Coordinates of C-alpha atoms and ligand atoms in Angstrom, one line a residue:
X1 CA -6.6 -11.8 9.2
X2 CA -9.9 -10.0 7.8
X3 CA -10.0 -10.2 4.1
X4 CA -13.8 -8.8 3.5
X5 CA -15.8 -7.0 6.0
X6 CA -19.3 -5.8 5.3
X7 CA -20.4 -3.4 8.1
X8 CA -24.2 -2.7 8.3
X9 CA -24.5 -2.8 4.3
X10 CA -27.6 -2.3 2.5
X11 CA -28.1 -2.0 -1.2
X12 CA -31.7 -1.1 -2.6
X13 CA -33.1 -0.7 -5.8
X14 CA -36.1 1.4 -6.8
X15 CA -38.5 -0.9 -9.0
X16 CA -41.6 0.8 -10.3
X17 CA -41.6 3.6 -7.4
X18 CA -41.0 1.3 -4.6
X19 CA -37.9 0.0 -3.0
X20 CA -36.3 -3.4 -3.0
X21 CA -34.0 -4.2 -0.2
X22 CA -31.7 -6.7 -2.0
X23 CA -29.4 -6.6 1.1
X24 CA -30.6 -5.2 4.2
X25 CA -28.3 -4.4 7.3
X26 CA -25.7 -7.0 6.6
X27 CA -22.7 -7.4 8.9
X28 CA -20.3 -10.1 8.2
X29 CA -16.5 -10.5 8.1
X30 CA -14.5 -13.2 6.3
X31 CA -11.1 -14.1 7.1
X32 CA -8.1 -14.8 4.6
X33 CA -8.2 -18.7 3.7
X34 CA -11.8 -19.3 4.7
X35 CA -14.1 -21.2 2.4
X36 CA -17.6 -20.0 2.7
X37 CA -20.8 -21.3 1.0
X38 CA -23.6 -18.8 0.6
X39 CA -26.9 -20.4 0.5
X40 CA -30.4 -19.2 0.4
X41 CA -33.6 -19.2 -2.1
X42 CA -33.9 -17.5 -5.3
X43 CA -34.2 -13.6 -4.6
X44 CA -32.5 -13.7 -1.3
X45 CA -29.6 -11.3 -2.1
X46 CA -27.0 -13.8 -2.7
X47 CA -25.6 -12.5 -6.0
X48 CA -26.1 -8.7 -4.5
X49 CA -23.7 -10.1 -2.0
X50 CA -21.1 -11.3 -4.3
X51 CA -21.2 -8.4 -6.3
X52 CA -20.0 -6.4 -3.4
X53 CA -17.6 -8.8 -2.3
X54 CA -16.2 -8.6 -6.0
X55 CA -16.2 -4.7 -6.1
X56 CA -18.7 -5.1 -8.8
X57 CA -21.1 -3.0 -7.0
X58 CA -21.0 -0.3 -3.9
X59 CA -23.6 -0.2 -1.0
X60 CA -26.4 2.1 -0.6
X61 CA -25.4 2.3 3.0
X62 CA -22.8 0.9 5.1
X63 CA -19.3 0.0 4.4
X64 CA -17.3 -2.6 2.7
X65 CA -14.0 -3.2 3.1
X66 CA -11.2 -5.4 1.4
X67 CA -8.1 -5.7 3.0
X68 CA -9.0 -3.0 5.3
X69 CA -9.4 -0.7 2.5
X70 CA -12.9 0.8 2.1
X71 CA -14.1 0.1 -1.4
X72 CA -16.6 3.3 -1.6
X73 CA -13.4 5.4 -1.3
X74 CA -12.0 3.8 -4.7
X75 CA -12.3 5.2 -7.9
X76 CA -13.7 2.9 -11.0
X77 CA -10.2 2.4 -12.0
X78 CA -8.8 1.5 -8.9
X79 CA -11.6 -0.8 -8.6
X80 CA -11.1 -2.9 -11.6
X81 CA -7.4 -2.9 -10.7
X82 CA -8.4 -4.6 -7.5
X83 CA -10.5 -7.0 -9.0
X84 CA -8.1 -8.0 -11.7
X85 CA -5.5 -8.3 -9.3
X86 CA -6.9 -10.1 -6.1
X87 CA -10.1 -11.7 -7.4
X88 CA -10.9 -14.6 -9.4
X89 CA -14.4 -15.1 -10.8
X90 CA -16.3 -18.0 -11.8
X91 CA -19.8 -18.5 -13.2
X92 CA -22.4 -21.1 -13.3
X93 CA -22.3 -20.7 -17.4
X94 CA -18.5 -20.6 -17.7
X95 CA -18.4 -17.9 -19.7
X96 CA -15.7 -18.8 -22.2
X97 CA -15.1 -17.2 -25.6
X98 CA -16.5 -19.9 -28.0
X99 CA -14.0 -19.2 -30.7
X100 CA -10.9 -19.2 -28.5
X101 CA -8.7 -21.9 -27.4
X102 CA -8.6 -23.0 -23.9
X103 CA -5.3 -21.5 -23.5
X104 CA -6.4 -18.0 -25.0
X105 CA -9.2 -18.0 -22.8
X106 CA -7.0 -18.3 -19.8
X107 CA -4.5 -16.0 -20.9
X108 CA -7.1 -13.3 -21.6
X109 CA -6.8 -11.3 -17.9
X110 CA -3.4 -11.3 -18.6
X111 CA -3.8 -9.1 -21.5
X112 CA -5.4 -6.5 -19.3
X113 CA -2.4 -6.6 -16.8
X114 CA -0.1 -5.8 -19.4
X115 CA 1.9 -9.2 -19.8
X116 CA 3.4 -9.9 -23.0
X117 CA 2.0 -12.7 -25.3
X118 CA 4.7 -15.2 -24.9
X119 CA 4.8 -15.0 -21.2
X120 CA 0.8 -14.9 -21.1
X121 CA 1.2 -18.4 -22.8
X122 CA 3.5 -19.8 -20.6
X123 CA 1.4 -18.4 -17.4
X124 CA -1.7 -19.6 -19.0
X125 CA -0.2 -22.9 -19.7
X126 CA 0.9 -23.2 -16.3
X127 CA -2.5 -22.9 -14.6
X128 CA -4.4 -25.2 -17.1
X129 CA -1.7 -27.9 -16.0
X130 CA -2.7 -27.0 -12.5
X131 CA -6.3 -28.1 -13.0
X132 CA -5.4 -30.9 -15.0
X133 CA -6.0 -29.8 -18.3
X134 CA -2.5 -29.2 -19.9
X135 CA -3.3 -31.6 -22.9
X136 CA -6.5 -29.5 -23.8
X137 CA -4.9 -26.2 -24.3
X138 CA -5.6 -25.7 -27.9
X139 CA -9.1 -27.2 -27.8
X140 CA -12.2 -24.7 -28.2
X141 CA -14.8 -25.0 -25.6
X142 CA -17.2 -26.7 -27.9
X143 CA -14.9 -29.5 -27.7
X144 CA -14.9 -29.7 -24.1
X145 CA -16.9 -31.5 -21.7
X146 CA -18.9 -29.2 -19.0
X147 CA -16.4 -30.2 -16.5
X148 CA -13.8 -29.4 -18.5
X149 CA -15.2 -26.2 -19.6
X150 CA -15.6 -25.1 -15.8
X151 CA -11.9 -26.1 -15.1
X152 CA -10.9 -23.8 -17.9
X153 CA -12.7 -21.0 -16.2
X154 CA -11.3 -21.6 -12.8
X155 CA -7.8 -21.8 -14.7
X156 CA -8.8 -18.2 -16.2
X157 CA -9.8 -17.1 -12.6
X158 CA -6.3 -18.4 -11.3
X159 CA -4.2 -16.7 -13.6
X160 CA -3.5 -13.6 -12.0
X161 CA -3.1 -15.4 -8.6
X162 CA -5.9 -14.2 -6.7
X163 CA -6.4 -14.1 -3.2
X164 CA -10.2 -14.6 -3.4
X165 CA -12.1 -16.8 -5.7
X166 CA -15.9 -15.6 -5.8
X167 CA -18.1 -18.6 -7.5
X168 CA -21.7 -17.9 -8.0
X169 CA -23.4 -21.3 -8.8
X170 CA -20.2 -22.8 -10.3
X171 CA -21.7 -26.4 -10.3
X172 CA -25.4 -25.7 -11.5
X173 CA -24.7 -26.6 -14.7
X174 CA -22.9 -29.8 -14.0
X175 CA -24.1 -33.2 -13.1
X176 CA -23.5 -34.8 -9.6
X177 CA -20.4 -36.6 -10.5
X178 CA -18.5 -33.7 -12.3
X179 CA -19.8 -31.2 -9.3
X180 CA -17.8 -33.6 -6.9
X181 CA -14.8 -33.1 -9.0
X182 CA -15.0 -29.3 -9.3
X183 CA -15.5 -29.1 -5.4
X184 CA -12.5 -31.3 -4.9
X185 CA -10.4 -28.9 -7.0
X186 CA -11.9 -25.6 -5.0
X187 CA -10.8 -27.6 -1.5
X188 CA -7.4 -28.1 -3.4
X189 CA -7.2 -24.5 -4.0
X190 CA -8.3 -23.7 -0.9
X191 CA -5.7 -25.9 0.8
X192 CA -3.3 -23.6 -1.1
X193 CA -4.4 -20.8 0.6
X194 CA -6.9 -19.0 -1.6
X195 CA -10.1 -17.8 0.1
X196 CA -13.3 -19.1 -1.5
X197 CA -16.8 -17.8 -1.4
X198 CA -19.2 -19.8 -3.1
X199 CA -23.0 -19.5 -4.0
X200 CA -25.0 -22.7 -4.1
X201 CA -28.6 -23.7 -3.4
X202 CA -27.6 -27.6 -3.1
X203 CA -26.6 -28.6 0.6
X204 CA -24.1 -31.3 -0.7
X205 CA -22.2 -28.8 -2.3
X206 CA -22.2 -26.3 0.9
X207 CA -20.7 -29.1 2.8
X208 CA -17.7 -28.7 0.8
X209 CA -17.2 -25.5 2.7
X210 CA -16.3 -24.5 6.5
X211 CA -18.9 -22.2 7.0
X212 CA -22.1 -21.6 5.8
X213 CA -23.9 -18.3 5.3
X214 CA -27.6 -18.6 4.9
X215 CA -29.4 -15.5 3.2
X216 CA -33.2 -15.0 3.6
X217 CA -34.7 -11.7 2.5
X218 CA -31.7 -9.8 2.4
X219 CA -30.5 -10.6 5.6
X220 CA -28.0 -13.3 7.0
X221 CA -30.6 -15.8 8.7
X222 CA -27.4 -17.9 10.2
X223 CA -23.8 -18.2 10.0
X224 CA -22.5 -21.4 11.0
X225 CA -19.1 -23.2 11.0
X226 CA -19.4 -26.6 9.7
X227 CA -17.5 -29.7 9.6
X228 CA -16.2 -29.6 6.1
X229 CA -16.7 -32.8 3.7
X230 CA -13.7 -33.8 2.0
X231 CA -14.4 -34.5 -2.1
X232 CA -11.8 -36.6 -3.1
X233 CA -10.2 -37.4 -6.0
X234 CA -12.3 -38.1 -9.3
X235 CA -13.9 -41.6 -9.4
X236 CA -14.2 -41.3 -5.5
X237 CA -17.6 -40.7 -3.5
X238 CA -17.6 -37.6 -1.3
X239 CA -17.0 -39.0 2.2
X240 CA -17.0 -37.0 5.5
Ligands
ADP1 N1 -30.7 -4.5 -10.6 C1 -31.6 -4.9 -9.8 N2 -32.7 -4.3 -10.0 C2 -33.6 -4.1 -9.0 N3 -33.9 -5.5 -8.6 C3 -32.9 -6.3 -8.3 C4 -31.5 -6.0 -9.3 N4 -30.6 -7.0 -8.7 C5 -31.4 -7.7 -7.5 N5 -32.9 -7.3 -7.4 C6 -33.8 -8.1 -6.6 O1 -33.1 -8.1 -5.0 C7 -33.3 -9.1 -4.6 C8 -32.2 -10.0 -4.7 O2 -31.6 -10.3 -5.8 P1 -30.3 -11.0 -6.2 O3 -29.2 -10.7 -5.3 O4 -30.1 -11.5 -7.5 O5 -30.8 -12.6 -5.2 P2 -30.3 -14.3 -5.6 O6 -28.8 -14.2 -6.0 O7 -30.2 -14.9 -4.0 O8 -31.3 -14.8 -6.4 C9 -34.4 -9.9 -5.6 O9 -35.8 -9.3 -5.1 C10 -34.2 -9.2 -6.8 O10 -35.5 -9.0 -7.7
MG2 MG1 -28.5 -15.2 -8.0

């Protein structure tokens, strides 16, 4: 089943009187359940692609559909509903609220979904446990390691039970051992049926996915299915 479809999609920006083709005639489809890595040099269009996947932006040309629904036909309100219900976002810098406990950080998206306080806390606790941080619920981000903070951010992305997680360089701020643990978690979530699209510029990290989309100058240079490297439990080296 197709989850995301890009049909001749371009995204142009006008900069100082000239046009920048951030994405240039990209056609690609991603099925439900896939784990796709997006690689390419800086400026090649990776973030632009992710923003379109996440309904944070609309194309200059061409068509983006999610679950068969044309994103261009949706109003801003419907788009933000779609984002909140179906998509979880994970970023390089975690983007947690500093003066807020892990639990309240995770519970935040549920406020926008209209869930009551008590139920929010029960749900948030459930996902914190799912990412192995149940005992850290009352700690603030500054009391947590980088890897733990990224787990909190992943829990926040999971709290609305998304079908798709979009992660833009989620291991970019982590050491290689912690990165492997985070990739192990993504693989576990993918195994539970969540689709993942993940930007990285490290081949080691891309190896966790089963498909590599390689961007260059706003175009898809190559699109290859790869043998997935399994990242095992914490403490174990990644093996093929
Ligand atoms: N808001 C914007 N305004 C102008 N140019 C932009 C904007 N966003 C991205 N670009 C340009 O589009 C190209 C692709 O950017 P981006 O998608 O951020 O690449 P990547 O994430 O691969 O580094 C770059 O040349 C960048 O400068
Ligand atoms: Mg980028």
